[in-house]
Short mmCIF file of C-alpha atoms in Angstrom, two decimals:
data_model
loop_
_atom_site.label_atom_id
_atom_site.label_comp_id
_atom_site.label_asym_id
_atom_site.label_seq_id
_atom_site.Cartn_x
_atom_site.Cartn_y
_atom_site.Cartn_z
CA MET O 271 177.10 212.54 -64.79
CA VAL O 272 179.39 215.09 -63.78
CA LYS O 273 176.59 217.36 -63.26
CA ILE O 274 175.43 214.46 -60.27
CA ILE O 275 178.34 213.93 -58.98
CA LYS O 276 178.88 217.59 -57.84
CA ASN O 277 174.72 217.77 -56.48
CA THR O 278 175.20 216.62 -53.44
CA THR O 279 171.65 216.81 -52.75
CA ILE O 280 171.33 214.20 -54.98
CA MET O 281 174.26 212.23 -54.40
CA THR O 282 173.34 211.75 -50.57
CA LEU O 283 169.29 210.73 -52.01
CA ILE O 284 171.30 208.16 -53.59
CA ALA O 285 173.61 206.66 -50.79
CA MET O 286 170.76 206.68 -48.47
CA VAL O 287 169.08 203.90 -51.22
CA LEU O 288 172.95 201.61 -51.36
CA GLY O 289 172.90 202.34 -47.25
CA ALA O 290 170.12 200.51 -47.21
CA ILE O 291 170.45 198.11 -49.72
CA PHE O 292 173.72 197.34 -48.66
CA GLY O 293 172.60 196.73 -44.44
CA ILE O 294 169.46 194.53 -45.83
CA VAL O 295 171.78 192.54 -47.78
CA PHE O 296 175.25 192.18 -45.43
CA GLY O 297 173.11 192.71 -42.29
CA GLU O 298 175.06 193.78 -39.15
CA THR O 299 178.96 193.47 -40.82
CA MET O 300 177.96 196.93 -41.86
CA GLY O 301 177.42 198.53 -38.27
CA GLN O 302 181.79 197.27 -38.70
CA PHE O 303 182.15 200.51 -40.46
CA LYS O 304 179.26 202.64 -38.37
CA PHE O 305 182.28 204.55 -37.91
CA ILE O 306 182.76 206.09 -40.76
CA GLY O 307 179.28 207.68 -40.65
CA THR O 308 179.56 208.70 -36.42
CA ILE O 309 182.91 210.46 -37.69
CA TRP O 310 180.83 212.21 -39.95
CA LEU O 311 177.85 213.22 -37.79
CA ASP O 312 180.60 214.83 -34.59
CA CYS O 313 182.62 216.47 -36.95
CA ILE O 314 178.87 218.33 -36.97
CA LYS O 315 177.66 217.54 -33.80
CA MET O 316 180.96 219.56 -32.46
CA ILE O 317 180.10 222.35 -33.48
CA ILE O 318 176.95 222.74 -32.68
CA ILE O 319 177.48 224.93 -29.39
CA PRO O 320 179.12 227.89 -30.39
CA LEU O 321 176.30 227.91 -33.83
CA VAL O 322 173.48 227.83 -31.44
CA LEU O 323 176.00 231.10 -29.34
CA CYS O 324 176.58 232.76 -31.80
CA MET O 325 173.85 232.62 -34.32
CA MET O 326 171.02 232.93 -31.30
CA ILE O 327 172.85 235.85 -30.46
CA THR O 328 173.62 237.43 -33.78
CA ALA O 329 170.00 236.86 -34.87
CA ILE O 330 169.20 238.55 -31.44
CA ALA O 331 171.11 241.46 -31.72
CA ASP O 332 170.63 242.21 -35.57
CA GLN O 333 166.60 243.17 -34.61
CA GLU O 334 166.17 246.34 -35.30
CA ASP O 335 164.43 247.27 -31.72
CA ALA O 336 163.64 245.26 -28.90
CA ILE O 337 159.90 245.36 -30.01
CA SER O 338 160.68 244.05 -32.87
CA LEU O 339 162.65 241.14 -31.17
CA GLY O 340 159.25 240.75 -28.90
CA ARG O 341 156.01 240.76 -32.03
CA ILE O 342 158.55 237.89 -33.74
CA SER O 343 159.31 236.29 -30.42
CA ILE O 344 155.73 235.76 -28.96
CA ARG O 345 154.62 234.75 -32.84
CA THR O 346 157.49 231.96 -33.22
CA LEU O 347 156.30 230.91 -30.00
CA ILE O 348 152.54 230.76 -30.54
CA TYR O 349 153.13 228.56 -33.98
CA TYR O 350 154.95 226.89 -31.81
CA LEU O 351 152.85 225.83 -29.18
CA ILE O 352 149.91 225.22 -32.17
CA THR O 353 151.07 223.24 -33.63
CA THR O 354 152.50 220.80 -31.30
CA VAL O 355 149.13 221.09 -29.43
CA LEU O 356 147.44 219.64 -33.09
CA ALA O 357 150.67 216.94 -33.31
CA ALA O 358 149.68 215.37 -30.10
CA ILE O 359 145.32 215.38 -31.05
CA ILE O 360 146.08 213.65 -34.47
CA GLY O 361 148.59 211.29 -32.38
CA ILE O 362 145.56 210.70 -30.45
CA ALA O 363 143.16 210.71 -33.37
CA VAL O 364 145.28 208.06 -35.46
CA ALA O 365 146.20 206.22 -32.99
CA LEU O 366 142.73 205.28 -31.97
CA LEU O 367 141.19 204.90 -35.49
CA ILE O 368 143.90 202.39 -36.48
CA LYS O 369 144.13 200.70 -33.24
CA PRO O 370 147.69 198.97 -33.35
CA GLY O 371 147.71 197.08 -30.21
CA LEU O 372 144.09 195.14 -30.92
CA GLY O 373 144.93 192.10 -30.94
CA VAL O 374 148.97 192.35 -30.77
CA SER O 375 151.16 189.83 -28.97
CA LEU O 376 154.73 191.08 -28.23
CA GLU O 377 155.51 187.71 -26.90
CA GLY O 378 159.27 186.70 -28.11
CA LEU O 379 160.59 190.47 -28.70
CA THR O 380 163.39 191.61 -26.68
CA ALA O 381 162.87 194.80 -24.70
CA VAL O 382 165.24 197.83 -23.64
CA GLU O 383 166.71 198.63 -20.77
CA ILE O 384 166.39 202.89 -20.22
CA GLN O 385 167.62 204.75 -17.75
CA ASN O 386 164.72 206.60 -16.31
CA PRO O 387 166.54 210.21 -15.03
CA ASP O 388 165.93 210.66 -11.56
CA GLU O 389 162.93 213.40 -10.29
CA LEU O 390 161.75 214.84 -13.80
CA THR O 391 159.02 217.12 -12.51
CA ILE O 392 158.20 220.80 -14.48
CA GLN O 393 160.26 222.41 -11.92
CA SER O 394 163.22 220.29 -12.93
CA ILE O 395 162.45 220.74 -16.99
CA ILE O 396 162.19 224.51 -15.56
CA THR O 397 165.33 224.47 -13.73
CA GLY O 398 167.75 222.31 -16.27
CA LEU O 399 166.53 225.71 -18.64
CA PHE O 400 168.92 227.69 -16.91
CA SER O 401 172.87 227.68 -16.22
CA ASN O 402 175.46 228.92 -12.64
CA ASN O 403 178.40 228.63 -15.21
CA MET O 404 178.33 228.82 -18.57
CA PHE O 405 181.44 227.98 -19.75
CA GLY O 406 180.24 224.55 -17.55
CA SER O 407 177.53 224.10 -19.93
CA PHE O 408 179.16 224.89 -22.91
CA SER O 409 181.73 221.94 -21.91
CA SER O 410 178.64 219.49 -21.35
CA GLY O 411 177.45 219.66 -25.13
CA ASN O 412 173.98 221.59 -22.91
CA VAL O 413 172.18 222.46 -26.43
CA ILE O 414 169.27 224.25 -24.55
CA GLN O 415 171.35 225.73 -21.52
CA THR O 416 173.55 227.47 -24.25
CA LEU O 417 170.56 228.44 -26.14
CA VAL O 418 168.91 230.55 -23.05
CA ILE O 419 171.90 231.69 -22.28
CA ALA O 420 172.82 233.59 -25.89
CA ILE O 421 168.88 235.07 -26.18
CA PHE O 422 170.14 236.89 -22.42
CA LEU O 423 173.29 237.81 -24.37
CA GLY O 424 171.92 238.51 -27.58
CA ILE O 425 168.99 240.83 -25.94
CA ALA O 426 172.08 242.75 -23.52
CA ILE O 427 173.45 243.59 -26.76
CA LEU O 428 170.74 244.44 -28.31
CA LYS O 429 170.05 247.21 -25.54
CA MET O 430 174.18 247.99 -25.94
CA ASN O 431 173.97 252.40 -25.83
CA ASN O 432 177.27 252.57 -27.05
CA LYS O 433 176.80 251.91 -31.00
CA GLU O 434 180.50 251.95 -31.45
CA ASN O 435 180.77 248.97 -29.04
CA LYS O 436 178.06 247.00 -30.00
CA GLU O 437 179.44 246.78 -33.57
CA VAL O 438 182.86 245.25 -32.19
CA VAL O 439 180.79 242.91 -29.91
CA LEU O 440 179.11 242.31 -32.90
CA LYS O 441 181.26 241.82 -35.42
CA TRP O 442 182.96 239.50 -33.48
CA PHE O 443 180.12 236.61 -33.56
CA ARG O 444 179.51 238.08 -36.88
CA SER O 445 182.93 236.70 -38.23
CA ILE O 446 182.82 233.57 -35.83
CA ASN O 447 179.08 232.97 -37.60
CA ASP O 448 181.44 232.94 -40.95
CA MET O 449 183.72 230.65 -40.47
CA ILE O 450 181.40 227.80 -38.77
CA SER O 451 179.19 228.47 -42.20
CA LEU O 452 182.76 227.78 -43.79
CA TYR O 453 183.40 224.96 -41.88
CA ILE O 454 179.67 223.55 -42.11
CA THR O 455 179.91 224.12 -46.31
CA MET O 456 183.15 222.06 -46.18
CA ILE O 457 180.91 219.06 -43.86
CA ILE O 458 178.12 218.92 -45.75
CA LYS O 459 180.23 217.71 -48.66
CA LEU O 460 180.65 215.05 -47.11
CA ALA O 461 177.16 213.75 -46.14
CA PRO O 462 176.73 211.30 -48.87
CA ILE O 463 179.75 208.98 -46.97
CA GLY O 464 178.79 209.44 -43.92
CA VAL O 465 174.73 208.72 -44.80
CA PHE O 466 176.29 205.38 -46.46
CA PHE O 467 177.18 203.94 -43.15
CA LEU O 468 174.23 205.55 -40.80
CA MET O 469 172.00 204.03 -42.99
CA ALA O 470 173.26 200.92 -43.25
CA ASP O 471 174.06 200.02 -39.60
CA THR O 472 170.47 201.40 -39.50
CA PHE O 473 169.30 198.62 -41.75
CA GLY O 474 172.30 195.93 -41.31
CA LEU O 475 170.86 196.31 -37.51
CA TYR O 476 166.78 195.71 -38.33
CA GLY O 477 167.13 194.18 -41.48
CA LEU O 478 163.72 192.54 -41.56
CA SER O 479 162.23 192.22 -38.42
CA ILE O 480 160.60 195.83 -38.33
CA PHE O 481 157.93 194.07 -40.02
CA THR O 482 156.78 192.26 -36.53
CA SER O 483 154.24 193.39 -34.38
CA VAL O 484 155.89 196.69 -33.62
CA ALA O 485 154.83 197.59 -37.51
CA GLY O 486 151.93 198.41 -36.90
CA PHE O 487 152.62 200.62 -33.72
CA ILE O 488 154.92 202.44 -35.58
CA GLY O 489 153.05 202.30 -39.43
CA THR O 490 150.66 204.32 -37.42
CA PHE O 491 153.57 206.92 -35.81
CA TRP O 492 154.13 207.36 -39.18
CA VAL O 493 150.80 208.14 -40.81
CA GLY O 494 150.26 210.83 -37.57
CA ILE O 495 153.86 212.66 -39.60
CA ILE O 496 152.04 212.50 -42.95
CA LEU O 497 149.28 214.02 -41.09
CA LEU O 498 150.53 216.48 -39.65
CA MET O 499 153.06 217.32 -43.18
CA LEU O 500 149.83 217.57 -44.43
CA ILE O 501 147.43 218.89 -42.79
CA VAL O 502 149.02 221.41 -39.78
CA TYR O 503 152.48 222.21 -42.26
CA GLY O 504 150.19 222.38 -45.73
CA GLY O 505 147.68 224.43 -43.87
CA SER O 506 150.18 226.86 -42.68
CA LEU O 507 152.36 227.34 -45.60
CA TRP O 508 149.29 228.36 -47.61
CA ILE O 509 147.47 230.26 -45.22
CA PHE O 510 150.73 232.57 -44.44
CA ALA O 511 152.59 232.10 -47.86
CA LYS O 512 150.63 230.72 -50.12
CA MET O 513 152.69 227.29 -50.37
CA ASN O 514 152.16 224.16 -51.53
CA ILE O 515 153.19 221.89 -48.95
CA PHE O 516 154.89 219.40 -51.99
CA THR O 517 156.86 221.99 -53.78
CA PHE O 518 157.63 222.83 -50.48
CA LEU O 519 159.36 219.25 -49.34
CA LYS O 520 161.35 219.46 -52.85
CA LYS O 521 162.48 222.65 -51.87
CA SER O 522 164.09 221.09 -48.52
CA THR O 523 164.88 217.89 -49.64
CA PRO O 524 168.37 218.25 -48.46
CA VAL O 525 167.28 219.60 -45.12
CA TRP O 526 164.78 215.90 -44.67
CA MET O 527 167.26 213.86 -46.30
CA PHE O 528 169.57 214.28 -43.76
CA THR O 529 167.19 214.53 -40.53
CA LEU O 530 166.56 210.95 -41.76
CA ALA O 531 169.61 210.15 -42.03
CA SER O 532 171.26 211.87 -38.51
CA CYS O 533 167.95 211.65 -36.70
CA SER O 534 169.39 214.72 -34.90
CA SER O 535 167.70 218.25 -34.41
CA SER O 536 170.43 219.76 -33.90
CA ALA O 537 173.23 218.93 -35.83
CA SER O 538 170.34 220.30 -38.35
CA VAL O 539 170.30 223.69 -37.29
CA PRO O 540 173.27 224.34 -40.15
CA VAL O 541 171.79 222.20 -42.80
CA VAL O 542 167.73 223.81 -42.39
CA ILE O 543 169.33 227.43 -41.80
CA LYS O 544 170.74 226.95 -44.94
CA SER O 545 167.78 226.55 -46.88
CA ALA O 546 166.23 228.84 -44.91
CA LYS O 547 167.86 231.64 -46.01
CA GLU O 548 168.36 230.71 -50.16
CA ALA O 549 165.63 228.15 -50.81
CA PHE O 550 163.32 230.04 -48.72
CA ASN O 551 164.63 233.77 -49.25
CA ILE O 552 163.77 234.15 -45.18
CA PRO O 553 165.87 236.99 -43.63
CA ASP O 554 168.96 235.86 -42.22
CA ARG O 555 167.53 237.47 -38.13
CA ILE O 556 164.62 235.39 -38.25
CA ALA O 557 166.42 232.63 -40.01
CA LYS O 558 168.53 232.44 -37.38
CA PHE O 559 166.28 233.00 -33.98
CA GLY O 560 163.14 231.18 -35.89
CA LEU O 561 165.31 227.38 -36.01
CA THR O 562 167.55 227.80 -33.37
CA LEU O 563 165.11 228.44 -30.98
CA GLY O 564 162.85 225.46 -33.00
CA SER O 565 165.50 222.60 -32.57
CA GLN O 566 165.35 223.02 -28.78
CA ILE O 567 161.23 224.09 -27.73
CA ASN O 568 159.69 222.69 -31.18
CA SER O 569 158.84 218.83 -31.11
CA GLY O 570 155.88 218.13 -33.06
CA GLY O 571 156.83 214.14 -34.62
CA SER O 572 157.31 213.55 -30.54
CA ALA O 573 154.12 215.18 -29.88
CA ILE O 574 152.35 212.42 -31.80
CA LEU O 575 154.28 210.08 -30.58
CA TYR O 576 153.44 209.54 -26.75
CA PRO O 577 149.55 210.03 -26.80
CA ALA O 578 149.63 207.35 -29.92
CA VAL O 579 152.11 205.52 -26.90
CA LEU O 580 149.39 205.76 -24.03
CA ILE O 581 146.84 204.26 -26.44
CA TYR O 582 148.71 201.41 -28.15
CA ILE O 583 149.30 200.29 -24.57
CA SER O 584 146.15 201.18 -23.60
CA GLN O 585 145.14 198.55 -26.65
CA LEU O 586 147.32 195.74 -26.42
CA TYR O 587 146.38 195.62 -22.28
CA GLY O 588 142.47 195.78 -22.72
CA MET O 589 142.04 199.72 -20.70
CA THR O 590 140.26 202.68 -21.75
CA PHE O 591 140.25 205.87 -21.94
CA ASP O 592 137.94 209.02 -21.16
CA LEU O 593 137.38 212.75 -22.56
CA GLY O 594 139.31 214.51 -19.78
CA THR O 595 142.36 211.40 -19.68
CA PHE O 596 142.98 211.99 -23.65
CA ILE O 597 142.64 216.47 -23.08
CA GLN O 598 145.36 215.41 -20.19
CA MET O 599 147.32 213.68 -22.74
CA VAL O 600 147.65 216.75 -24.95
CA ILE O 601 148.38 218.82 -22.44
CA VAL O 602 151.50 216.46 -20.33
CA ALA O 603 152.98 216.08 -24.38
CA THR O 604 153.12 219.70 -24.65
CA LEU O 605 154.43 220.17 -22.13
CA LEU O 606 157.04 217.56 -22.18
CA CYS O 607 157.58 218.88 -26.27
CA THR O 608 158.35 222.82 -25.42
CA ALA O 609 160.34 222.27 -22.08
CA SER O 610 162.02 219.65 -21.71
CA GLY O 611 164.80 220.21 -25.07
CA GLY O 612 167.85 219.66 -22.03
CA VAL O 613 166.73 216.50 -20.86
CA PRO O 614 169.39 213.61 -21.41
CA GLY O 615 167.98 210.35 -23.24
CA GLY O 616 165.53 212.44 -25.38
CA GLY O 617 162.53 210.44 -26.65
CA ILE O 618 162.81 207.51 -25.30
CA VAL O 619 163.66 208.72 -21.42
CA LEU O 620 160.65 210.69 -22.09
CA MET O 621 158.58 208.56 -23.28
CA LEU O 622 159.03 206.78 -21.09
CA VAL O 623 158.38 209.51 -18.42
CA ILE O 624 154.71 209.66 -20.04
CA VAL O 625 153.43 206.28 -19.77
CA GLU O 626 155.12 206.32 -16.28
CA THR O 627 152.60 209.17 -15.88
CA PHE O 628 149.73 207.81 -16.17
CA GLY O 629 150.31 204.41 -14.49
CA MET O 630 150.69 202.58 -17.51
CA PRO O 631 152.58 199.48 -17.72
CA VAL O 632 156.41 200.04 -19.07
CA GLU O 633 157.80 197.70 -20.17
CA VAL O 634 155.98 197.87 -23.84
CA VAL O 635 158.67 200.99 -24.00
CA GLY O 636 160.98 198.72 -23.77
CA ILE O 637 159.83 196.75 -26.26
CA ILE O 638 159.77 200.08 -29.52
CA ALA O 639 163.32 201.42 -27.87
CA GLY O 640 164.47 198.66 -29.64
CA PHE O 641 163.59 200.28 -32.59
CA TYR O 642 163.07 203.90 -32.21
CA ARG O 643 165.57 204.12 -34.84
CA PHE O 644 162.49 204.27 -37.44
CA ILE O 645 160.74 206.64 -35.21
CA ASP O 646 163.04 208.63 -34.56
CA MET O 647 163.20 209.19 -38.09
CA GLY O 648 159.85 210.32 -37.89
CA THR O 649 159.87 212.77 -35.24
CA THR O 650 163.44 214.48 -35.70
CA THR O 651 162.55 215.25 -39.82
CA SER O 652 158.99 216.52 -38.69
CA ASN O 653 160.38 218.12 -35.97
CA VAL O 654 162.67 220.26 -38.34
CA LEU O 655 160.71 220.36 -41.04
CA GLY O 656 157.83 221.89 -38.59
CA ASP O 657 161.11 224.58 -37.57
CA LEU O 658 161.29 225.31 -41.09
CA VAL O 659 157.30 225.99 -41.98
CA GLY O 660 157.02 227.90 -38.75
CA THR O 661 160.04 230.58 -39.22
CA ILE O 662 158.28 230.93 -43.25
CA CYS O 663 154.83 231.90 -41.48
CA VAL O 664 156.79 233.80 -39.04
CA SER O 665 158.53 235.84 -42.11
CA LYS O 666 155.49 235.77 -44.00
CA TRP O 667 153.79 237.70 -41.17
CA GLU O 668 156.47 239.87 -40.09
CA GLU O 669 157.48 241.25 -43.99
CA ARG O 670 153.24 241.85 -43.86
CA THR O 671 153.45 243.67 -40.55
CA LEU O 672 155.96 245.72 -41.16
CA ALA O 673 154.49 246.81 -44.94
CA LYS O 674 151.64 247.64 -43.00
CA VAL O 675 153.53 249.94 -40.48
CA LYS O 676 155.25 251.77 -44.14
CA THR O 677 152.04 251.93 -45.47
CA GLU O 678 150.45 254.05 -42.37
CA GLU O 679 153.65 255.90 -42.22
CA ILE O 680 153.50 257.10 -45.41
CA VAL O 681 149.39 258.30 -44.82
CA GLU O 682 150.56 259.71 -42.17
CA GLN O 683 153.07 261.64 -44.13
CA ALA O 684 150.82 262.81 -46.61
#
């Protein structure tokens, strides 16, 4: 019993189950205690900006040289891009096969008002990646701008010629990293308490109302998430690491339990980095780089959601799409998922944007938004696990490349 109590992972799983039960039994009363879970989550979020800054800077500066950095960067970006495209295709396929919108009536369901950002274009999204005041970006909690700042500063440190000065700068950032890691370890030990109240609030708010007409769409979405995990992520792990997807899920249990409860990709960064290094033996320089970058640009779960929403709405209103439109869905969904990490409002806002882009009725988005927590659990979990899978694959890829280079050097010397 003592071992179970000391095992944060097991206690967090128990807290999730108990939280769901308490939420269903006591209903919205549990919402009065949500602030306890919110405080726990805020204690993690408050450290995200310095964490992203320090981890990305040290991850880049610790690379052997600019060539190594470029190789890892390109491989990481290629992997994330390919899996995002495949996720969008899965989203279209499951929606077409299951047809969640046929014969469904949404009458009587309340729509949530969504604030649409002004002039959200590709140009504004790209411009929003860059900061004109880095301290302003830090104070406003803009993670994507912080990430870009960290990349530039990391490259600058990597290219410093004065080794003594370079080591002084890096030593400072590494020291901050150590402090952040200890802080995160302290907060994660409180996870069972925070998770219990967050899950209790979620199920207390929705209860059994999830089993409504929207359930078909949510179920379809989760089928897509499962297929993404089994086919895309499972296939990647087998090809690059000879690892079974179920072995991966077992080893990454602390990660997906955290994401199911928190629904925050940024807040999960320290948890997933810890898992990457301890459970999968990924080198520190690759783990920090791939996972920090992935938390902002890799969104396989979201790529399933956006085209699935379009097809769901089309089925509700009896619309049909041609092949060209499906291709456009994949392209737009991929762009939104890889370039919109700094858009306020996250998934709900982007769901509205893609529906408006294709000129479809936006009222349904408001109704879906009322149940978004159950969708967000899936998008966040698959996004973060996708980051971890991608980092494992890139790590193995890099390992083989370095082994090949070393072998060639031995042959040349002989």
